[in-house]
mmCIF file of C-alpha atoms and ligand atoms in Angstrom:
data_model
loop_
_atom_site.group_PDB
_atom_site.id
_atom_site.type_symbol
_atom_site.label_atom_id
_atom_site.label_comp_id
_atom_site.label_asym_id
_atom_site.label_seq_id
_atom_site.Cartn_x
_atom_site.Cartn_y
_atom_site.Cartn_z
ATOM 1 C CA UNK A 1 122.010 93.464 83.870
ATOM 2 C CA UNK A 2 122.300 90.615 81.382
ATOM 3 C CA UNK A 3 119.717 91.771 78.867
ATOM 4 C CA UNK A 4 120.234 89.147 76.279
ATOM 5 C CA UNK A 5 119.419 86.304 78.671
ATOM 6 C CA UNK A 6 116.452 88.204 80.047
ATOM 7 C CA UNK A 7 115.030 88.827 76.574
ATOM 8 C CA UNK A 8 115.664 85.211 75.597
ATOM 9 C CA UNK A 9 113.867 83.942 78.707
ATOM 10 C CA UNK A 10 110.897 86.210 77.947
ATOM 11 C CA UNK A 11 110.796 85.084 74.324
ATOM 12 C CA UNK A 12 110.434 81.457 75.455
ATOM 13 C CA UNK A 13 107.199 82.189 77.297
ATOM 14 C CA UNK A 14 105.614 84.723 74.933
ATOM 15 C CA UNK A 15 103.805 84.091 71.652
ATOM 16 C CA UNK A 16 105.776 85.155 68.564
ATOM 17 C CA UNK A 17 103.240 87.922 67.868
ATOM 18 C CA UNK A 18 103.604 89.303 71.396
ATOM 19 C CA UNK A 19 107.378 89.006 71.424
ATOM 20 C CA UNK A 20 107.752 90.866 68.128
ATOM 21 C CA UNK A 21 105.251 93.517 69.201
ATOM 22 C CA UNK A 22 107.436 94.371 72.198
ATOM 23 C CA UNK A 23 110.871 93.935 70.644
ATOM 24 C CA UNK A 24 110.045 95.718 67.421
ATOM 25 C CA UNK A 25 110.080 99.307 66.284
ATOM 26 C CA UNK A 26 109.029 101.184 63.194
ATOM 27 C CA UNK A 27 110.149 100.793 59.578
ATOM 28 C CA UNK A 28 113.856 99.861 59.447
ATOM 29 C CA UNK A 29 114.276 100.090 63.241
ATOM 30 C CA UNK A 30 117.125 102.578 62.838
ATOM 31 C CA UNK A 31 116.099 104.527 65.924
ATOM 32 C CA UNK A 32 115.674 101.365 68.030
ATOM 33 C CA UNK A 33 119.325 100.551 67.400
ATOM 34 C CA UNK A 34 120.464 104.152 67.834
ATOM 35 C CA UNK A 35 118.854 104.510 71.252
ATOM 36 C CA UNK A 36 121.080 101.899 72.900
ATOM 37 C CA UNK A 37 124.134 102.830 70.815
ATOM 38 C CA UNK A 38 123.913 106.494 71.851
ATOM 39 C CA UNK A 39 124.198 105.745 75.591
ATOM 40 C CA UNK A 40 127.143 103.489 74.858
ATOM 41 C CA UNK A 41 128.908 106.325 73.020
ATOM 42 C CA UNK A 42 128.821 108.681 76.009
ATOM 43 C CA UNK A 43 132.186 108.855 77.788
ATOM 44 C CA UNK A 44 132.629 109.759 81.438
ATOM 45 C CA UNK A 45 135.259 111.680 83.346
ATOM 46 C CA UNK A 46 135.169 110.085 86.822
ATOM 47 C CA UNK A 47 136.382 111.772 90.005
ATOM 48 C CA UNK A 48 138.658 110.023 92.492
ATOM 49 C CA UNK A 49 139.679 110.985 96.039
ATOM 50 C CA UNK A 50 136.093 111.805 96.984
ATOM 51 C CA UNK A 51 134.580 110.099 100.008
ATOM 52 C CA UNK A 52 132.001 107.637 98.686
ATOM 53 C CA UNK A 53 131.646 105.526 101.833
ATOM 54 C CA UNK A 54 127.940 106.280 101.705
ATOM 55 C CA UNK A 55 126.173 106.689 98.372
ATOM 56 C CA UNK A 56 122.556 107.884 98.187
ATOM 57 C CA UNK A 57 120.323 107.718 95.121
ATOM 58 C CA UNK A 58 116.974 108.460 96.728
ATOM 59 C CA UNK A 59 114.974 110.962 94.666
ATOM 60 C CA UNK A 60 111.747 112.964 94.771
ATOM 61 C CA UNK A 61 109.890 113.855 91.607
ATOM 62 C CA UNK A 62 106.574 115.752 91.394
ATOM 63 C CA UNK A 63 105.931 114.809 95.000
ATOM 64 C CA UNK A 64 106.783 111.117 94.591
ATOM 65 C CA UNK A 65 109.559 109.642 96.737
ATOM 66 C CA UNK A 66 111.600 107.023 94.908
ATOM 67 C CA UNK A 67 114.442 104.687 95.903
ATOM 68 C CA UNK A 68 116.191 105.857 92.724
ATOM 69 C CA UNK A 69 115.173 108.062 89.777
ATOM 70 C CA UNK A 70 114.245 105.115 87.552
ATOM 71 C CA UNK A 71 110.551 104.789 86.633
ATOM 72 C CA UNK A 72 108.609 102.066 84.857
ATOM 73 C CA UNK A 73 107.773 103.359 81.359
ATOM 74 C CA UNK A 74 104.164 103.100 80.219
ATOM 75 C CA UNK A 75 103.729 99.994 78.108
ATOM 76 C CA UNK A 76 100.537 98.643 76.595
ATOM 77 C CA UNK A 77 98.935 95.213 77.057
ATOM 78 C CA UNK A 78 101.133 93.640 79.751
ATOM 79 C CA UNK A 79 99.045 90.490 80.086
ATOM 80 C CA UNK A 80 100.835 89.455 76.879
ATOM 81 C CA UNK A 81 103.868 88.993 79.115
ATOM 82 C CA UNK A 82 102.296 87.485 82.222
ATOM 83 C CA UNK A 83 98.845 86.429 83.493
ATOM 84 C CA UNK A 84 98.927 89.097 86.176
ATOM 85 C CA UNK A 85 100.095 91.733 83.665
ATOM 86 C CA UNK A 86 99.983 95.310 84.915
ATOM 87 C CA UNK A 87 99.058 94.215 88.433
ATOM 88 C CA UNK A 88 102.308 92.271 88.790
ATOM 89 C CA UNK A 89 104.271 95.153 87.247
ATOM 90 C CA UNK A 90 102.686 97.562 89.738
ATOM 91 C CA UNK A 91 103.514 95.313 92.698
ATOM 92 C CA UNK A 92 107.098 94.868 91.510
ATOM 93 C CA UNK A 93 107.527 98.630 91.078
ATOM 94 C CA UNK A 94 106.040 99.304 94.515
ATOM 95 C CA UNK A 95 108.376 96.757 96.114
ATOM 96 C CA UNK A 96 111.386 98.402 94.479
ATOM 97 C CA UNK A 97 110.150 101.806 95.635
ATOM 98 C CA UNK A 98 109.490 103.453 92.330
ATOM 99 C CA UNK A 99 106.728 104.928 90.188
ATOM 100 C CA UNK A 100 104.922 102.884 87.550
ATOM 101 C CA UNK A 101 103.415 104.796 84.650
ATOM 102 C CA UNK A 102 100.280 102.872 83.650
ATOM 103 C CA UNK A 103 99.322 102.887 79.969
ATOM 104 C CA UNK A 104 95.878 103.884 78.727
ATOM 105 C CA UNK A 105 96.177 100.610 76.775
ATOM 106 C CA UNK A 106 96.516 98.387 79.849
ATOM 107 C CA UNK A 107 94.921 94.939 79.960
ATOM 108 C CA UNK A 108 93.409 95.641 83.396
ATOM 109 C CA UNK A 109 91.340 98.655 84.415
ATOM 110 C CA UNK A 110 93.246 101.503 85.984
ATOM 111 C CA UNK A 111 91.186 100.982 89.155
ATOM 112 C CA UNK A 112 92.111 97.281 89.399
ATOM 113 C CA UNK A 113 95.807 98.076 88.923
ATOM 114 C CA UNK A 114 95.682 100.674 91.703
ATOM 115 C CA UNK A 115 93.911 98.212 93.998
ATOM 116 C CA UNK A 116 96.554 95.551 93.285
ATOM 117 C CA UNK A 117 99.462 97.650 94.586
ATOM 118 C CA UNK A 118 98.135 99.712 97.489
ATOM 119 C CA UNK A 119 101.499 101.077 98.692
ATOM 120 C CA UNK A 120 102.772 102.074 95.251
ATOM 121 C CA UNK A 121 102.811 105.333 93.329
ATOM 122 C CA UNK A 122 101.112 105.270 89.938
ATOM 123 C CA UNK A 123 101.002 107.861 87.175
ATOM 124 C CA UNK A 124 98.456 107.612 84.354
ATOM 125 C CA UNK A 125 99.700 107.655 80.746
ATOM 126 C CA UNK A 126 97.020 109.356 78.698
ATOM 127 C CA UNK A 127 96.230 108.789 75.037
ATOM 128 C CA UNK A 128 93.729 111.488 74.099
ATOM 129 C CA UNK A 129 90.965 110.021 71.979
ATOM 130 C CA UNK A 130 88.973 111.851 69.328
ATOM 131 C CA UNK A 131 86.044 111.162 71.653
ATOM 132 C CA UNK A 132 86.796 113.887 74.196
ATOM 133 C CA UNK A 133 84.000 112.738 76.532
ATOM 134 C CA UNK A 134 85.629 109.327 76.835
ATOM 135 C CA UNK A 135 89.022 111.008 77.252
ATOM 136 C CA UNK A 136 87.802 113.261 80.077
ATOM 137 C CA UNK A 137 86.304 110.278 81.774
ATOM 138 C CA UNK A 138 89.662 108.435 81.662
ATOM 139 C CA UNK A 139 91.627 111.163 83.436
ATOM 140 C CA UNK A 140 88.876 111.733 85.982
ATOM 141 C CA UNK A 141 88.898 108.011 86.765
ATOM 142 C CA UNK A 142 92.677 108.092 87.169
ATOM 143 C CA UNK A 143 92.489 110.992 89.612
ATOM 144 C CA UNK A 144 89.696 109.288 91.568
ATOM 145 C CA UNK A 145 91.704 106.053 91.750
ATOM 146 C CA UNK A 146 94.672 107.856 93.303
ATOM 147 C CA UNK A 147 97.014 108.277 90.328
ATOM 148 C CA UNK A 148 99.389 111.144 91.088
ATOM 149 C CA UNK A 149 100.238 112.565 87.647
ATOM 150 C CA UNK A 150 99.015 112.508 84.045
ATOM 151 C CA UNK A 151 101.629 111.593 81.448
ATOM 152 C CA UNK A 152 100.364 112.981 78.144
ATOM 153 C CA UNK A 153 101.956 111.099 75.245
ATOM 154 C CA UNK A 154 102.255 113.384 72.228
ATOM 155 C CA UNK A 155 104.218 111.340 69.682
ATOM 156 C CA UNK A 156 101.400 109.132 68.394
ATOM 157 C CA UNK A 157 99.331 111.383 66.090
ATOM 158 C CA UNK A 158 99.184 108.245 63.924
ATOM 159 C CA UNK A 159 100.730 104.855 64.525
ATOM 160 C CA UNK A 160 104.003 104.267 62.721
ATOM 161 C CA UNK A 161 104.537 101.497 60.178
ATOM 162 C CA UNK A 162 105.558 98.446 62.207
ATOM 163 C CA UNK A 163 106.389 95.547 59.973
ATOM 164 C CA UNK A 164 106.572 92.970 62.725
ATOM 165 C CA UNK A 165 103.087 93.838 63.992
ATOM 166 C CA UNK A 166 101.654 93.665 60.490
ATOM 167 C CA UNK A 167 103.323 90.327 59.707
ATOM 168 C CA UNK A 168 101.953 88.748 62.871
ATOM 169 C CA UNK A 169 98.490 90.345 62.579
ATOM 170 C CA UNK A 170 98.942 91.750 66.046
ATOM 171 C CA UNK A 171 95.756 91.587 68.112
ATOM 172 C CA UNK A 172 94.908 90.461 71.622
ATOM 173 C CA UNK A 173 94.169 86.776 72.218
ATOM 174 C CA UNK A 174 90.695 85.618 73.258
ATOM 175 C CA UNK A 175 89.770 86.702 76.744
ATOM 176 C CA UNK A 176 92.103 89.693 76.830
ATOM 177 C CA UNK A 177 91.038 93.292 76.279
ATOM 178 C CA UNK A 178 92.347 96.804 76.602
ATOM 179 C CA UNK A 179 90.240 97.020 79.724
ATOM 180 C CA UNK A 180 89.792 100.789 79.997
ATOM 181 C CA UNK A 181 88.515 100.927 76.419
ATOM 182 C CA UNK A 182 86.886 97.557 75.959
ATOM 183 C CA UNK A 183 88.592 96.600 72.704
ATOM 184 C CA UNK A 184 90.689 93.557 71.860
ATOM 185 C CA UNK A 185 92.414 95.390 68.985
ATOM 186 C CA UNK A 186 90.951 93.028 66.390
ATOM 187 C CA UNK A 187 93.072 92.985 63.285
ATOM 188 C CA UNK A 188 91.228 93.249 59.980
ATOM 189 C CA UNK A 189 94.353 93.033 57.820
ATOM 190 C CA UNK A 190 97.622 93.913 59.531
ATOM 191 C CA UNK A 191 98.228 95.372 62.979
ATOM 192 C CA UNK A 192 95.073 95.636 65.074
ATOM 193 C CA UNK A 193 96.838 98.256 67.174
ATOM 194 C CA UNK A 194 97.410 100.440 64.106
ATOM 195 C CA UNK A 195 93.781 100.041 63.083
ATOM 196 C CA UNK A 196 92.510 101.003 66.539
ATOM 197 C CA UNK A 197 94.938 103.879 67.057
ATOM 198 C CA UNK A 198 94.421 105.505 63.701
ATOM 199 C CA UNK A 199 90.669 105.432 64.151
ATOM 200 C CA UNK A 200 90.516 106.422 67.818
ATOM 201 C CA UNK A 201 93.488 108.608 68.864
ATOM 202 C CA UNK A 202 93.213 112.360 68.347
ATOM 203 C CA UNK A 203 95.808 113.597 65.812
ATOM 204 C CA UNK A 204 94.852 117.202 66.575
ATOM 205 C CA UNK A 205 96.712 117.726 69.866
ATOM 206 C CA UNK A 206 98.266 121.152 70.503
ATOM 207 C CA UNK A 207 99.823 122.793 73.579
ATOM 208 C CA UNK A 208 96.307 123.970 74.517
ATOM 209 C CA UNK A 209 95.449 120.396 75.448
ATOM 210 C CA UNK A 210 97.794 120.657 78.434
ATOM 211 C CA UNK A 211 95.554 123.386 79.836
ATOM 212 C CA UNK A 212 92.504 121.342 78.913
ATOM 213 C CA UNK A 213 93.745 118.442 81.079
ATOM 214 C CA UNK A 214 94.481 120.834 83.932
ATOM 215 C CA UNK A 215 90.937 122.166 83.696
ATOM 216 C CA UNK A 216 89.623 118.634 84.266
ATOM 217 C CA UNK A 217 91.908 117.227 86.970
ATOM 218 C CA UNK A 218 94.129 118.678 89.652
ATOM 219 C CA UNK A 219 97.247 116.662 88.798
ATOM 220 C CA UNK A 220 100.666 117.535 87.381
ATOM 221 C CA UNK A 221 100.918 117.016 83.620
ATOM 222 C CA UNK A 222 104.054 115.428 82.174
ATOM 223 C CA UNK A 223 104.487 115.682 78.386
ATOM 224 C CA UNK A 224 106.052 112.531 76.912
ATOM 225 C CA UNK A 225 107.610 112.283 73.485
ATOM 226 C CA UNK A 226 109.495 115.557 73.031
ATOM 227 C CA UNK A 227 112.768 115.588 71.037
ATOM 228 C CA UNK A 228 113.227 119.301 70.276
ATOM 229 C CA UNK A 229 114.056 122.240 72.515
ATOM 230 C CA UNK A 230 111.436 124.464 70.852
ATOM 231 C CA UNK A 231 108.672 121.933 71.492
ATOM 232 C CA UNK A 232 109.812 121.542 75.105
ATOM 233 C CA UNK A 233 109.439 125.313 75.504
ATOM 234 C CA UNK A 234 105.970 125.252 73.888
ATOM 235 C CA UNK A 235 104.935 122.493 76.302
ATOM 236 C CA UNK A 236 106.247 124.197 79.432
ATOM 237 C CA UNK A 237 104.876 127.586 78.375
ATOM 238 C CA UNK A 238 101.505 125.859 78.143
ATOM 239 C CA UNK A 239 101.833 124.534 81.693
ATOM 240 C CA UNK A 240 103.627 121.190 81.465
ATOM 241 C CA UNK A 241 105.077 120.283 84.871
ATOM 242 C CA UNK A 242 107.772 118.043 83.364
ATOM 243 C CA UNK A 243 108.781 116.722 79.954
ATOM 244 C CA UNK A 244 110.038 113.334 78.840
ATOM 245 C CA UNK A 245 112.599 113.290 76.054
ATOM 246 C CA UNK A 246 111.583 110.204 74.110
ATOM 247 C CA UNK A 247 111.224 108.775 70.628
ATOM 248 C CA UNK A 248 108.844 106.108 71.982
ATOM 249 C CA UNK A 249 111.615 103.526 72.084
ATOM 250 C CA UNK A 250 112.115 103.819 68.317
ATOM 251 C CA UNK A 251 108.498 102.786 67.786
ATOM 252 C CA UNK A 252 107.223 105.982 66.106
ATOM 253 C CA UNK A 253 109.268 108.144 63.669
ATOM 254 C CA UNK A 254 112.064 105.931 62.407
ATOM 255 C CA UNK A 255 115.234 107.918 61.821
ATOM 256 C CA UNK A 256 114.414 110.233 64.713
ATOM 257 C CA UNK A 257 117.385 111.250 66.850
ATOM 258 C CA UNK A 258 118.418 108.976 69.736
ATOM 259 C CA UNK A 259 116.993 110.195 73.021
ATOM 260 C CA UNK A 260 120.473 110.478 74.587
ATOM 261 C CA UNK A 261 121.482 112.810 71.756
ATOM 262 C CA UNK A 262 118.305 114.894 72.047
ATOM 263 C CA UNK A 263 118.523 115.307 75.822
ATOM 264 C CA UNK A 264 121.138 118.084 76.251
ATOM 265 C CA UNK A 265 119.338 120.690 74.118
ATOM 266 C CA UNK A 266 116.046 120.095 75.927
ATOM 267 C CA UNK A 267 117.779 120.345 79.309
ATOM 268 C CA UNK A 268 119.383 123.579 78.228
ATOM 269 C CA UNK A 269 116.048 125.030 77.094
ATOM 270 C CA UNK A 270 113.763 124.046 79.992
ATOM 271 C CA UNK A 271 115.804 122.120 82.565
ATOM 272 C CA UNK A 272 116.024 125.139 84.849
ATOM 273 C CA UNK A 273 112.225 125.358 84.998
ATOM 274 C CA UNK A 274 110.864 121.813 85.106
ATOM 275 C CA UNK A 275 112.261 118.296 85.510
ATOM 276 C CA UNK A 276 113.395 116.719 82.254
ATOM 277 C CA UNK A 277 113.094 112.933 82.062
ATOM 278 C CA UNK A 278 114.374 110.648 79.339
ATOM 279 C CA UNK A 279 113.699 107.142 78.026
ATOM 280 C CA UNK A 280 114.809 104.902 75.175
ATOM 281 C CA UNK A 281 117.628 102.383 75.218
ATOM 282 C CA UNK A 282 118.418 102.615 78.931
ATOM 283 C CA UNK A 283 119.568 99.138 79.881
ATOM 284 C CA UNK A 284 121.565 99.447 83.088
ATOM 285 C CA UNK A 285 122.810 101.630 85.909
ATOM 286 C CA UNK A 286 125.648 103.111 83.871
ATOM 287 C CA UNK A 287 123.125 104.401 81.318
ATOM 288 C CA UNK A 288 121.068 105.892 84.149
ATOM 289 C CA UNK A 289 124.183 107.628 85.467
ATOM 290 C CA UNK A 290 124.989 109.041 82.022
ATOM 291 C CA UNK A 291 121.429 110.347 81.641
ATOM 292 C CA UNK A 292 121.627 112.119 85.000
ATOM 293 C CA UNK A 293 125.033 113.581 84.077
ATOM 294 C CA UNK A 294 123.510 114.893 80.825
ATOM 295 C CA UNK A 295 120.922 116.736 82.912
ATOM 296 C CA UNK A 296 117.973 114.356 83.265
ATOM 297 C CA UNK A 297 116.129 114.345 86.599
ATOM 298 C CA UNK A 298 115.064 110.751 86.088
ATOM 299 C CA UNK A 299 114.790 108.010 83.465
ATOM 300 C CA UNK A 300 112.162 105.492 82.424
ATOM 301 C CA UNK A 301 112.888 101.923 81.422
ATOM 302 C CA UNK A 302 110.691 100.116 78.901
ATOM 303 C CA UNK A 303 111.377 96.789 77.193
ATOM 304 C CA UNK A 304 113.706 95.271 79.821
ATOM 305 C CA UNK A 305 110.870 95.491 82.339
ATOM 306 C CA UNK A 306 108.481 93.820 79.919
ATOM 307 C CA UNK A 307 110.985 90.978 79.621
ATOM 308 C CA UNK A 308 111.457 90.869 83.395
ATOM 309 C CA UNK A 309 107.680 90.652 83.831
ATOM 310 C CA UNK A 310 107.411 87.834 81.302
ATOM 311 C CA UNK A 311 110.290 85.865 82.747
ATOM 312 C CA UNK A 312 109.661 86.418 86.445
ATOM 313 C CA UNK A 313 106.390 88.234 87.165
ATOM 314 C CA UNK A 314 106.369 90.576 90.152
ATOM 315 C CA UNK A 315 109.652 89.136 91.472
ATOM 316 C CA UNK A 316 111.297 89.585 88.089
ATOM 317 C CA UNK A 317 110.281 93.245 87.957
ATOM 318 C CA UNK A 318 111.411 94.028 91.510
ATOM 319 C CA UNK A 319 114.646 92.110 90.958
ATOM 320 C CA UNK A 320 115.451 93.945 87.745
ATOM 321 C CA UNK A 321 114.842 97.346 89.327
ATOM 322 C CA UNK A 322 116.932 96.432 92.365
ATOM 323 C CA UNK A 323 119.762 95.360 90.070
ATOM 324 C CA UNK A 324 119.644 98.729 88.303
ATOM 325 C CA UNK A 325 119.760 100.466 91.695
ATOM 326 C CA UNK A 326 122.853 98.462 92.650
ATOM 327 C CA UNK A 327 124.490 99.337 89.340
ATOM 328 C CA UNK A 328 123.671 103.023 89.756
ATOM 329 C CA UNK A 329 125.161 103.063 93.266
ATOM 330 C CA UNK A 330 128.310 101.402 91.917
ATOM 331 C CA UNK A 331 128.599 103.899 89.042
ATOM 332 C CA UNK A 332 128.236 106.750 91.523
ATOM 333 C CA UNK A 333 131.020 105.351 93.729
ATOM 334 C CA UNK A 334 133.241 104.759 90.720
ATOM 335 C CA UNK A 335 132.672 108.348 89.557
ATOM 336 C CA UNK A 336 133.302 109.823 92.993
ATOM 337 C CA UNK A 337 129.810 111.111 93.720
ATOM 338 C CA UNK A 338 128.050 110.369 96.986
ATOM 339 C CA UNK A 339 124.727 112.018 96.194
ATOM 340 C CA UNK A 340 122.537 112.567 93.117
ATOM 341 C CA UNK A 341 122.873 116.330 93.535
ATOM 342 C CA UNK A 342 126.606 116.022 92.728
ATOM 343 C CA UNK A 343 125.996 114.464 89.304
ATOM 344 C CA UNK A 344 126.426 117.057 86.566
ATOM 345 C CA UNK A 345 127.803 117.608 83.080
ATOM 346 C CA UNK A 346 131.366 118.033 84.380
ATOM 347 C CA UNK A 347 131.362 114.209 84.584
ATOM 348 C CA UNK A 348 130.911 113.945 80.807
ATOM 349 C CA UNK A 349 134.059 113.854 78.688
ATOM 350 C CA UNK A 350 133.276 115.937 75.627
HETATM 351 C C1 FNR B 401 105.635 101.289 74.663
HETATM 352 N N1 FNR B 401 105.628 102.678 74.854
HETATM 353 C C2 FNR B 401 104.447 103.300 75.183
HETATM 354 N N2 FNR B 401 104.437 104.645 75.471
HETATM 355 C C3 FNR B 401 103.290 105.253 75.842
HETATM 356 O O1 FNR B 401 103.309 106.449 76.100
HETATM 357 N N3 FNR B 401 102.136 104.527 75.928
HETATM 358 C C4 FNR B 401 102.060 103.216 75.658
HETATM 359 O O2 FNR B 401 101.002 102.595 75.761
HETATM 360 C C5 FNR B 401 103.250 102.571 75.240
HETATM 361 N N4 FNR B 401 103.237 101.245 74.912
HETATM 362 C C6 FNR B 401 104.412 100.590 74.674
HETATM 363 C C7 FNR B 401 104.398 99.218 74.489
HETATM 364 C C8 FNR B 401 105.587 98.534 74.333
HETATM 365 C C9 FNR B 401 105.556 97.035 74.158
HETATM 366 C C10 FNR B 401 106.826 99.223 74.343
HETATM 367 C C11 FNR B 401 108.133 98.489 74.190
HETATM 368 C C12 FNR B 401 106.838 100.591 74.494
HETATM 369 C C13 FNR B 401 106.917 103.440 74.844
HETATM 370 C C14 FNR B 401 107.578 103.417 76.227
HETATM 371 O O3 FNR B 401 106.847 104.160 77.160
HETATM 372 C C15 FNR B 401 108.996 104.001 76.190
HETATM 373 O O4 FNR B 401 108.977 105.279 75.600
HETATM 374 C C16 FNR B 401 110.017 103.135 75.454
HETATM 375 O O5 FNR B 401 109.709 101.763 75.608
HETATM 376 C C17 FNR B 401 111.408 103.404 75.996
HETATM 377 O O6 FNR B 401 112.358 102.690 75.282
HETATM 378 P P1 FNR B 401 113.014 101.293 75.774
HETATM 379 O O7 FNR B 401 113.381 101.430 77.238
HETATM 380 O O8 FNR B 401 111.991 100.238 75.522
HETATM 381 O O9 FNR B 401 114.191 101.181 74.882
HETATM 382 C C1 LAC B 402 103.068 101.254 71.315
HETATM 383 C C2 LAC B 402 101.891 102.137 71.677
HETATM 384 C C3 LAC B 402 100.702 101.485 72.178
HETATM 385 O O1 LAC B 402 104.180 101.786 71.231
HETATM 386 O O2 LAC B 402 102.271 103.170 72.509
HETATM 387 O O3 LAC B 402 102.875 100.058 71.032
#
């Protein structure tokens, strides 16, 4: 996928504040840069003389059937990219046969997004608020609307320092709200998102909150934002049904390890028990292949899909995902594997 052109096309149609909100990370953006660099550093050891006349990348994860193990990462406020925002993203994901993870901070209600893409599979990304009544209500609504998993994001106890958001006084334009929460993230001084988050999100999360969610809804709980093996064990011991190795796309603790570099230890600690997913810096099918070879069950893609949404709406999203699927199939053929089950760490040159 030609990411530079895609990002450039998106930048043309987005406001500077919105563009920098999406493109940016925290502090010096060290981890943003590391995330892509780390996948590029991984070296493969391809097989030859294996029959790859037919290559299959169909996957099943927590009961969801997918064309390929590539999900749409949860991303806030998608109407900043396109009028149809999350609804267009959901339709594009459904067309490409994959799961969209819908952010708590969406610019349409979770019910309206579900109604917009009837054939698709949606998971609900959950930001626990200090107001636990409101929080309970959110996950109950997601279950009632047909969402099939709760993705509990655990790496935002506070919002990081994001210079680009502060410079542009990030807030939503008139007529746009975080629909589930009825706020437009009004900025008093700097980033309206930081002001909202720091006031509203619960910084007191512990592993017990996984059980708390399971006492409210009958859905699998996926813990997103783990970088350490010991935390992955704490999460799964507390009932997590999957974990996502992630540094939030370099948007939270700057200087945190690249997700590709954090993945193997987490796989080693819990990969035998629950699926381990990964996101951050995945830009094409070769990166997906490397993640699977390092032990991930699936990956999530963030910013490129925001750009695809901005530049091409639903068609842009479906087209981008289909291109990644083509690239993954080609990487599999070139590495001599006909099926996802044959991808393992023996394909990594170490
Ligand atoms: C995010 N991310 C995110 N994560 C989450 O759990 N809830 C959210 O609301 C958001 N919002 C959000 C907005 C934007 C604009 C971006 C770019 C990212 C993080 C996201 O799910 C994912 O972890 C990273 O985006 C993955 O990195 P790449 O693919 O963008 O490099
Ligand atoms: C972000 C939050 C909303 O990264 O997750 O912008």
